[in-house]
Coordinates of C-alpha atoms and ligand atoms in Angstrom, one line a residue:
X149 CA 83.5 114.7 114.7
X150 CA 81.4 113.0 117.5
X151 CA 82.9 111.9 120.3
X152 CA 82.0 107.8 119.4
X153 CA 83.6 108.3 116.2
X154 CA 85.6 105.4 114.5
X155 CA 86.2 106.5 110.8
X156 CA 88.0 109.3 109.6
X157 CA 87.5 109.6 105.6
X158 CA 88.5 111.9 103.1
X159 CA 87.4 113.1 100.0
X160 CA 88.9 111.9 97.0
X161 CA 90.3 116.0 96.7
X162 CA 92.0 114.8 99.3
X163 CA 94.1 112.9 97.2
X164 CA 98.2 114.0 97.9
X165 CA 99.1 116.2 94.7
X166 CA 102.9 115.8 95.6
X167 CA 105.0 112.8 97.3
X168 CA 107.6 114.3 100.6
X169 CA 111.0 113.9 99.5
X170 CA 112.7 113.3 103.2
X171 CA 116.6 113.5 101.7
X172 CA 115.6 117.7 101.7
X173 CA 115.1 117.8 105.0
X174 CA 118.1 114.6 106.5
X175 CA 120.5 116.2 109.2
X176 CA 123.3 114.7 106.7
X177 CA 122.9 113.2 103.2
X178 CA 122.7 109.5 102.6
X179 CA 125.8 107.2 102.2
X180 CA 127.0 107.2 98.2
X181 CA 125.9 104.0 96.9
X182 CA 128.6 102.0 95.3
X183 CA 129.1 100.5 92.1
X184 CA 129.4 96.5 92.3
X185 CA 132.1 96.1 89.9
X186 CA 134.4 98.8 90.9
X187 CA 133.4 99.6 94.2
X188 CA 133.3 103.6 93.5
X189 CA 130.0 106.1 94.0
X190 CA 127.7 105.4 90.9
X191 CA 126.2 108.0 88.8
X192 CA 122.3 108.2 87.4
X193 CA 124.0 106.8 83.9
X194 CA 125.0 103.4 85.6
X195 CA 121.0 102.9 86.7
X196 CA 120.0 103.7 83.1
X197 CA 119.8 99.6 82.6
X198 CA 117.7 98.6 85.0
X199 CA 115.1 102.2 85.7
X200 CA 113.8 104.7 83.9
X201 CA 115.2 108.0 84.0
X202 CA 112.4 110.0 86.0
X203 CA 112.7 107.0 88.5
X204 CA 116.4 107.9 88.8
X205 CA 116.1 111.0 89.0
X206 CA 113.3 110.5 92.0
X207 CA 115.9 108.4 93.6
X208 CA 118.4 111.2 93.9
X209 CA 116.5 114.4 94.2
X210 CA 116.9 116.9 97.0
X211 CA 113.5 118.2 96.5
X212 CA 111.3 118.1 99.4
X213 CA 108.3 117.7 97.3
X214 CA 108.1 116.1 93.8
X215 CA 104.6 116.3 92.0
X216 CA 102.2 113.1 91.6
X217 CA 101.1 112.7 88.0
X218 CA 97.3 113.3 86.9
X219 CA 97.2 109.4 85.5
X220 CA 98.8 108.1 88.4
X221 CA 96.4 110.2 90.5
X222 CA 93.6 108.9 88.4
X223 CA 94.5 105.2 89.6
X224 CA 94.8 106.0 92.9
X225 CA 91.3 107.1 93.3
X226 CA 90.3 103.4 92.9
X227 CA 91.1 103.1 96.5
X228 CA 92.4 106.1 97.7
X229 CA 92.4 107.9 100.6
X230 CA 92.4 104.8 102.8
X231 CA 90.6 105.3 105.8
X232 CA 92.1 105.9 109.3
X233 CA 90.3 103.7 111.8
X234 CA 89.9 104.0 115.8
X235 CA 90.2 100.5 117.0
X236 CA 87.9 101.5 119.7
X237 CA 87.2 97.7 120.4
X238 CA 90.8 96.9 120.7
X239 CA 91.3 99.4 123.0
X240 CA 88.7 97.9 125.2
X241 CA 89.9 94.3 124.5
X242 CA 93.2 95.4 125.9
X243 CA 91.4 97.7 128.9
X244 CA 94.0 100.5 128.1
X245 CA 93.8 104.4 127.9
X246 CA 96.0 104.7 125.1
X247 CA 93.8 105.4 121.7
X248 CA 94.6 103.6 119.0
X249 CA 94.4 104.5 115.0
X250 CA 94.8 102.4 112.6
X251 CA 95.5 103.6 108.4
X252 CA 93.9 100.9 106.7
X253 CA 96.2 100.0 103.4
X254 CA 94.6 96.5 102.8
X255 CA 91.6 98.6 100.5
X256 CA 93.7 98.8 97.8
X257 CA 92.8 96.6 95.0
X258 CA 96.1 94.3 95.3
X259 CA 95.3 94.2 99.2
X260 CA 98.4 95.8 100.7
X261 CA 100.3 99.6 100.3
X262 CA 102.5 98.1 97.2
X263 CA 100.3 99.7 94.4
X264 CA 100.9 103.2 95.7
X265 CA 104.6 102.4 94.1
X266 CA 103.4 99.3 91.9
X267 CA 101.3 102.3 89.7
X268 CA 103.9 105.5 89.3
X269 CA 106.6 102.7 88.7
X270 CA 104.6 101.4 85.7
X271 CA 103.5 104.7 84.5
X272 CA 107.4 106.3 84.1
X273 CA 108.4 103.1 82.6
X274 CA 105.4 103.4 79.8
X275 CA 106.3 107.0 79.5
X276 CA 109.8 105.6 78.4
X277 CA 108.5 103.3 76.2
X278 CA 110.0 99.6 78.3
X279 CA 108.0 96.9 77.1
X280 CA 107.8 95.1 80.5
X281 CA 109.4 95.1 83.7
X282 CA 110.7 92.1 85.8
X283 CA 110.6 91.7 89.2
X284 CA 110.6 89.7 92.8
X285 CA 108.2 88.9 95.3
X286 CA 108.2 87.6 99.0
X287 CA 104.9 86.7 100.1
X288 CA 103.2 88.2 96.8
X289 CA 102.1 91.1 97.5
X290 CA 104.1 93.2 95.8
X291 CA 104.3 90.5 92.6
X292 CA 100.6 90.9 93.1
X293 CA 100.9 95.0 93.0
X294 CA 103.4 95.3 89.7
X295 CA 101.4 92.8 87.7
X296 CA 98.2 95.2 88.2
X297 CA 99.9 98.3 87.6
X298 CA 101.8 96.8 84.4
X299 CA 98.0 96.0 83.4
X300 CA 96.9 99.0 83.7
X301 CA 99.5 100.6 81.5
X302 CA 99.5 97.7 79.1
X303 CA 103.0 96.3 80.0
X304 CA 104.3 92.8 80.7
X305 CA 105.5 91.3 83.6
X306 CA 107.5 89.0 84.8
X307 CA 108.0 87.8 88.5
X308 CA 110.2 85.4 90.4
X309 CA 108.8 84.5 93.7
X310 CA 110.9 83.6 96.5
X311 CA 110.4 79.3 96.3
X312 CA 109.0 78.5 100.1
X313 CA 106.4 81.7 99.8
X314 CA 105.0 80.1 96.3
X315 CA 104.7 76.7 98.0
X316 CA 102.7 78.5 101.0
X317 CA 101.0 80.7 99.1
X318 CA 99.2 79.4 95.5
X319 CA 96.7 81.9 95.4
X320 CA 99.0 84.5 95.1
X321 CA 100.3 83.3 92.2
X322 CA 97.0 82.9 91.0
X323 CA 96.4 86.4 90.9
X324 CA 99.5 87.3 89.4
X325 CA 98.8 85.3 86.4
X326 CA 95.1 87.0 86.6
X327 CA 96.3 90.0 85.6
X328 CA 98.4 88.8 82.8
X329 CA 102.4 88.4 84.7
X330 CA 104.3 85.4 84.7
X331 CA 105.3 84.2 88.3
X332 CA 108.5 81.4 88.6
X333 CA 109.4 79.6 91.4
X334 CA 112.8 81.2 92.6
X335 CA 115.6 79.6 92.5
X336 CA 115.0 78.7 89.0
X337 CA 116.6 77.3 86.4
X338 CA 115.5 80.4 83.9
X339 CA 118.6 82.3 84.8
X340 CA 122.4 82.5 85.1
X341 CA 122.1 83.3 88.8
X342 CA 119.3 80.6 90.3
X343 CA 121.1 77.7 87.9
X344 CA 123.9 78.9 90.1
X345 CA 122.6 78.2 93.5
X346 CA 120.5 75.4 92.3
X347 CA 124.3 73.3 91.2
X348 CA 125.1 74.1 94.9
X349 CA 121.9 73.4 96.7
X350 CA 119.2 71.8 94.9
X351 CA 116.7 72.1 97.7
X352 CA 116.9 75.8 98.2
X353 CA 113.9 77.0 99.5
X354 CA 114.8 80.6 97.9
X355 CA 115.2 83.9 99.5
X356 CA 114.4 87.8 97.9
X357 CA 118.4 88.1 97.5
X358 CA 118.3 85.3 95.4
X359 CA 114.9 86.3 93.6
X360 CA 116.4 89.8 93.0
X361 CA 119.7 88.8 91.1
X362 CA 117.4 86.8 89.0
X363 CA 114.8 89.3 88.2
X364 CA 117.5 92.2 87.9
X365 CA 119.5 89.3 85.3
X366 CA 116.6 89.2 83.0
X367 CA 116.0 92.8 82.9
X368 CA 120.4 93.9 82.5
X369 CA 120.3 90.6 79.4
X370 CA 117.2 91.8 78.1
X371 CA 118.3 94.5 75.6
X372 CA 116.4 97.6 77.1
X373 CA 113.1 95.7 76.4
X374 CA 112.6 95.2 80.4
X375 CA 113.1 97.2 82.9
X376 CA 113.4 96.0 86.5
X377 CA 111.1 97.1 89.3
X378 CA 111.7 96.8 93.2
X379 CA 108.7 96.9 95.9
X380 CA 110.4 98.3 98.2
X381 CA 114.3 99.6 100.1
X382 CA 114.8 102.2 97.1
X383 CA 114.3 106.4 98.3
X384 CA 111.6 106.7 95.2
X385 CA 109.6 103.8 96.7
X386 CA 109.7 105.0 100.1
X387 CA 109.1 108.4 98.7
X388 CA 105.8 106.6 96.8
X389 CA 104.6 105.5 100.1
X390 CA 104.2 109.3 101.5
X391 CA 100.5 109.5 100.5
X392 CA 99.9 107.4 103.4
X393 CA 101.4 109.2 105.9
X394 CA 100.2 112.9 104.3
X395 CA 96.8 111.3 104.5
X396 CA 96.7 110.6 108.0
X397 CA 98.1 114.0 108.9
X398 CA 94.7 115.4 107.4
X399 CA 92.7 112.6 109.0
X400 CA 94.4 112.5 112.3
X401 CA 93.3 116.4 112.8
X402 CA 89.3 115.0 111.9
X403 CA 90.1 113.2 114.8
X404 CA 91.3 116.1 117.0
X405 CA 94.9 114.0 118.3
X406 CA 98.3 113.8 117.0
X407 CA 100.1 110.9 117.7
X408 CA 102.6 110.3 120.4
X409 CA 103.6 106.8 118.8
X410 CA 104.0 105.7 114.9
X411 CA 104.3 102.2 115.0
X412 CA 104.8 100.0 111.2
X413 CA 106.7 96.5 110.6
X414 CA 109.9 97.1 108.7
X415 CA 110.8 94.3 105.9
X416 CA 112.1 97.0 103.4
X417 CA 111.2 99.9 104.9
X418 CA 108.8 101.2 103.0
X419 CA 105.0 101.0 104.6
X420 CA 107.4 101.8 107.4
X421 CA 108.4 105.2 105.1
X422 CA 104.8 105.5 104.0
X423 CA 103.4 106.3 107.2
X424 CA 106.1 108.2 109.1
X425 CA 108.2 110.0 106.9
X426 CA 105.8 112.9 107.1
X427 CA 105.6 112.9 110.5
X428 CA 109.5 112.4 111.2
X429 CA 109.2 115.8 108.9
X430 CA 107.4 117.5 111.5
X431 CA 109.6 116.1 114.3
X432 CA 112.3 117.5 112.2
X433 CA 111.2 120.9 111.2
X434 CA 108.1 122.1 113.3
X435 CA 108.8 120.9 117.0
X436 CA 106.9 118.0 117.2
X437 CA 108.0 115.0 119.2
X438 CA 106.5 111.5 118.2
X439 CA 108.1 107.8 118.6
X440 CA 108.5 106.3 115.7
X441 CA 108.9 102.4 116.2
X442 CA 110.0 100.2 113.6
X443 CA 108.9 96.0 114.2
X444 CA 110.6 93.2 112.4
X445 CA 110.5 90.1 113.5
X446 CA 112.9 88.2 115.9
X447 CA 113.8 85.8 112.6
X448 CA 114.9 88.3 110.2
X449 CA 116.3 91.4 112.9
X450 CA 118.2 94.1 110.0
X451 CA 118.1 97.0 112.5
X452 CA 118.5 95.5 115.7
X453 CA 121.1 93.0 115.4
X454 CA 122.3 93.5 111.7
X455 CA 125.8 94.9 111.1
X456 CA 125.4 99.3 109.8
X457 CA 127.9 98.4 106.8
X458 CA 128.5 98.5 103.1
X459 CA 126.8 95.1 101.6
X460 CA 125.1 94.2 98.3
X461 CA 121.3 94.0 97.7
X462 CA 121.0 90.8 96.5
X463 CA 122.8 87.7 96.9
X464 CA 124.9 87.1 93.7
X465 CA 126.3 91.0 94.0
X466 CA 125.1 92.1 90.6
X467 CA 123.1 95.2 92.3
X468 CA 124.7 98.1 93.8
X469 CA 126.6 98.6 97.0
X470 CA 124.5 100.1 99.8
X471 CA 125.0 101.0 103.1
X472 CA 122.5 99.4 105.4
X473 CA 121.9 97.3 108.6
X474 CA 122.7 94.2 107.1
X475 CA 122.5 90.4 108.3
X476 CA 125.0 89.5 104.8
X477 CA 124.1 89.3 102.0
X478 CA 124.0 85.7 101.8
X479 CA 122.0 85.1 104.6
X480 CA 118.7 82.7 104.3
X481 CA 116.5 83.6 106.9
X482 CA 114.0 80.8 108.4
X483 CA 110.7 79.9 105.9
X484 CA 108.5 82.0 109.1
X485 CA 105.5 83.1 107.9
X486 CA 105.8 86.6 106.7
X487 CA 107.5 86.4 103.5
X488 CA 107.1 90.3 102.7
X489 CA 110.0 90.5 106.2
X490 CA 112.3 88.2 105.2
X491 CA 114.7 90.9 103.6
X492 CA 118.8 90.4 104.9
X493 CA 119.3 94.6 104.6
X494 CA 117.0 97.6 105.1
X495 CA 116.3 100.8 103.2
X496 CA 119.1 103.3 103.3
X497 CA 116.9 106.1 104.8
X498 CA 115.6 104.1 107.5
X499 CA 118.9 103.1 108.5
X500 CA 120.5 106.9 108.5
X501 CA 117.4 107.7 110.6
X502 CA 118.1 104.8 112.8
X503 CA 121.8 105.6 113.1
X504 CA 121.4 108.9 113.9
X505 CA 118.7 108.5 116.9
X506 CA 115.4 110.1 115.1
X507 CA 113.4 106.3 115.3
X508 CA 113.6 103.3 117.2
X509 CA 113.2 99.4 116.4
X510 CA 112.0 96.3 117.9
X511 CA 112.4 92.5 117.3
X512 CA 109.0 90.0 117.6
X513 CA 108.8 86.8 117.9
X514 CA 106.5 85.0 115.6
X515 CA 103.9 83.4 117.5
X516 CA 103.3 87.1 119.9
X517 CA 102.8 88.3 116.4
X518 CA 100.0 85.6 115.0
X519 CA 98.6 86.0 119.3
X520 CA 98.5 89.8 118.2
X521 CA 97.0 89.5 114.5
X522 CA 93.8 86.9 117.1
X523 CA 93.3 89.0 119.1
X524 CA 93.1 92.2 116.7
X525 CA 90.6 90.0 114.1
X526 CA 88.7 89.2 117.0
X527 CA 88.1 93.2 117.6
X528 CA 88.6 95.0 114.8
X529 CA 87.1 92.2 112.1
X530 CA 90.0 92.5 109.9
X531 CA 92.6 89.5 109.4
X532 CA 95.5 91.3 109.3
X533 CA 98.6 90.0 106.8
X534 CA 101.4 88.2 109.2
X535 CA 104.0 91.4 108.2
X536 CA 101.1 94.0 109.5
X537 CA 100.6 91.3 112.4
X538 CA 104.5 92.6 113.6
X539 CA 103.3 95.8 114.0
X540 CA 99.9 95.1 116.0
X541 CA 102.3 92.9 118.2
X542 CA 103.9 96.7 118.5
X543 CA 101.2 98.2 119.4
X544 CA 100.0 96.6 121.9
X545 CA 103.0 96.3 123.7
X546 CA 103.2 100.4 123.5
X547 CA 99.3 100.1 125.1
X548 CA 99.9 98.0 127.8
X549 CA 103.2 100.0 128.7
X550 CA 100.1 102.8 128.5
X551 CA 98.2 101.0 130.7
X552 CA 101.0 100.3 133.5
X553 CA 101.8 104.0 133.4
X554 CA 98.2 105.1 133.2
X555 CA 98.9 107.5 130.2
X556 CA 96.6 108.0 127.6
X557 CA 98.9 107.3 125.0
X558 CA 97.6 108.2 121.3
X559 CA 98.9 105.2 119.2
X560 CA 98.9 105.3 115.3
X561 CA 99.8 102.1 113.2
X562 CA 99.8 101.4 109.5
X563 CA 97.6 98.8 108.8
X564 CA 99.6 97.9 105.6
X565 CA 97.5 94.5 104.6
X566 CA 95.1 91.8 104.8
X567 CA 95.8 88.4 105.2
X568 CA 93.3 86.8 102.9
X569 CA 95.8 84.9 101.6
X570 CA 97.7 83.8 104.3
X571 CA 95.1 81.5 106.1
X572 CA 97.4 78.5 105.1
X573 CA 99.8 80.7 108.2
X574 CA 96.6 80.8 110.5
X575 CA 96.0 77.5 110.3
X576 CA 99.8 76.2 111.1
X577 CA 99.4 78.8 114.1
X578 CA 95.9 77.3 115.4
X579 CA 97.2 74.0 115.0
X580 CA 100.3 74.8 117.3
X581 CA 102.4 74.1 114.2
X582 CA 104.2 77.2 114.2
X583 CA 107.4 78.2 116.5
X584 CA 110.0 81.4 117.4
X585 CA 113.1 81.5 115.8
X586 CA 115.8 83.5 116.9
X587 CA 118.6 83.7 114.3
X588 CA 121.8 82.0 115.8
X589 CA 124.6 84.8 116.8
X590 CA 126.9 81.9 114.5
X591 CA 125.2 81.9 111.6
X592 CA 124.9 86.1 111.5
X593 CA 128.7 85.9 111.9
X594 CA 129.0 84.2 109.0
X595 CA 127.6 85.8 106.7
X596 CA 129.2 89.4 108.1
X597 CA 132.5 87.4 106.6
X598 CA 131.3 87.7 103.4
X599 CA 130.8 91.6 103.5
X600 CA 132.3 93.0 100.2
X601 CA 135.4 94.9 100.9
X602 CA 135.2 98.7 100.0
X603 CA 137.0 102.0 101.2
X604 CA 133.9 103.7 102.0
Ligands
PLP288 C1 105.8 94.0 101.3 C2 105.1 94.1 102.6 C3 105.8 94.4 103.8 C4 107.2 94.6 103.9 O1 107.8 95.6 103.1 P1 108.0 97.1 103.5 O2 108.7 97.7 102.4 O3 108.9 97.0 104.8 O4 106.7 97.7 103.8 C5 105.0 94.5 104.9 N1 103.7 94.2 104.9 C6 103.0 94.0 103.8 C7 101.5 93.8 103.9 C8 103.7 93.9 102.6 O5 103.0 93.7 101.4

């Protein structure tokens, strides 16, 4: 490689054959998830309803590495490997010596990481013959990502989308519909659970709690017709989300460094998982030593003020029990504009990793976030998405702290989407219509109150 390099590429060979499994290599296992009903461990029988068996069996495998299929493979090469990008022109913006990289996810065809899950999700529900699969969506990305991948494989779809993001965001729903899904405003009055909340509080501007009990109600009343799908949190979406990070392993030695920093915005956890599982692997098991930072933002803080406890996924308790850094279950975080960050808990792995010292996690307000995502367009070219923005924000706080200590830091960042359509978000910003919002101590008080009770 020359020494003015910017692009690292890959050849489609280069393709992961195999997603990292990192419950094979945890110092200790995860928490046992709980049964909502009777509050005791659940077995792969009690998931039968809403996942398909291999997809179960994903989720609890100790296997460090569990083999991509050729058809799923096949898709991928629409847009896979992404390319890893020196933001040589931030760097300069910024006058620091830290070198930044960037993996750029927003390629893919539904704009963000999602399809690397949206497409093996699909596939082992055709292999078990489901005839659709219902789902949620925040900002409508990964809405966007399921309804492609259920194309592909000829299956239907059917997506609730959280009520302020469809309001904000039309053109998302758009594109849903383009590829043959149904999108409904959630709360709606198609199910047991948003007729619910709608007889208490007609105005509800929705939440992905709420949008999950609905989807998971139409798939659990369906039969076995549909099967339920989630975008993220789960250890076989994270899992999914390894080709990134195994990509930029190869592509990071094209570019002769190794990165001292891993920074990724955390709403789930899972372009978060994507991109530094397997480098937390070589932290764990081949003496390496990077920072991995996790950025959520101020409004929605899991990790950094959430409570590490047993709490439900959604927010009428009809999933399973999970331990996480939780704000409650019931909580209805602020309409700020990243939709795909607006989850109350966090994926189980991240939080064990949290817990037990291996990353570290940050709060952003929102306006440093939409200054961050300016002044990266304004270098880079690319409009980032308002959840990738969180990580930018990251970023460059980690290259000024560079700068200050005069190290030349080697920064590396998952670019996990575009913004395309989120200008609606850039315009509120450049018109000084957007604000911070911290979440009130008060308010994350009260929903810890409604924690379920369990021995665990
Ligand atoms: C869904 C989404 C997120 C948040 O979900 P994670 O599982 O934490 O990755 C962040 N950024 C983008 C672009 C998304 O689509």
């Amino acid at each position: 490689m020359s020494d003015d390099a910017i692009r690292f590429d890959l050849p489609q060979s280069a393709i992961p054959t195999a997603w990292y499994n990192i419950q094979a290599d945890l110092p200790r296992p995860l928490p046992a998830v709980l049964h909502p009903g009777t509050k005791q461990p659940i077995g792969p029988h009690d998931l039968a309803p809403l996942f398909p068996m291999d997809l179960i069996l994903q989720e609890v495998s100790q296997e460090r590495y569990i083999e991509i299929p050729e058809e799923v493979r096949e898709i991928f090469k629409l847009w896979r490997p992404t390319p890893l990008l020196r933001a040589r022109r931030l760097e300069k913006a910024l006058d620091t010596p830290a070198h930044i990289y960037y993996k750029y996810e927003g390629v893919s065809p539904s704009g963000s990481h999602k399809l690397n899950t949206a497409v093996p999700q699909a596939y082992y529900n055709k292999k078990e013959g489901v005839q659709g699969l219902s789902t949620e969506t925040g900002a409508g990305q990964w809405g966007t990502a399921l309804a492609q991948a259920c194309s592909f494989f000829g299956l239907e779809c059917v997506v609730y989308m959280v009520k302020v993001s469809y309001e904000q965001k039309p053109y998302r729903a758009a594109m849903i519909r383009t590829f043959g899904a149904s999108v409904t405003p959630s709360p709606s009055n198609t199910t047991h659970a948003g007729r619910a909340i709608l007889a208490k509080d007609p105005n509800n501007t929705g939440s992905l709690g709420i949008a999950i009990s609905e989807a998971v109600e139409v798939a659990a009343t369906s039969g076995g017709k549909y099967k339920y799908a989630l975008g993220s949190v789960l250890n076989h979406v994270l899992m999914h989300q390894t080709v990134i990070g195994q990509e930029c392993l190869q592509q990071m030695e094209l570019a002769g460094e190794y990165p001292d920093v891993i920074v990724a915005p955390t709403g789930g956890g899972s372009n978060f998982s994507g991109i530094a599982l397997p480098f937390v692997h070589q932290n764990l098991t081949n003496g390496k030593h990077t920072r991995v930072l996790a950025v959520e933002p101020s409004a929605c803080p899991s990790l950094t003020r959430g409570r590490y406890a047993y709490d439900f996924g959604d927010t009428s308790g009809m999933t399973p029990i999970v331990k996480m850094y939780t704000l409650g279950h019931d909580f209805v975080p602020p309409p700020f504009h990243a939709g795909g960050l607006r989850y109350h808990g966090m994926a189980s792995v991240v939080c064990e990793l949290y817990d037990q010292g291996l990353i570290e996690a940050l709060a952003i307000p929102q306006l440093e976030t939409f200054e961050a995502a300016v002044t990266f367009a304004r270098s880079e070219g690319i409009v980032p998405a308002p959840e990738a923005a969180h990580g930018i924000a990251g970023v460059i706080r980690e290259a000024l702290h560079a700068k200050e200590t005069g190290e030349k830091r080697v920064i590396l960042f998952n670019l996990c989407g575009h913004g395309h359509f989120d200008m609606s978000a850039y315009n509120a910003y450049f018109a000084n219509e957007l604000s911070d919002y911290e979440y009130p101590q008060e308010q994350i008080d009260a929903a810890m109150a409604n924690l379920p009770e369990v021995t665990f």
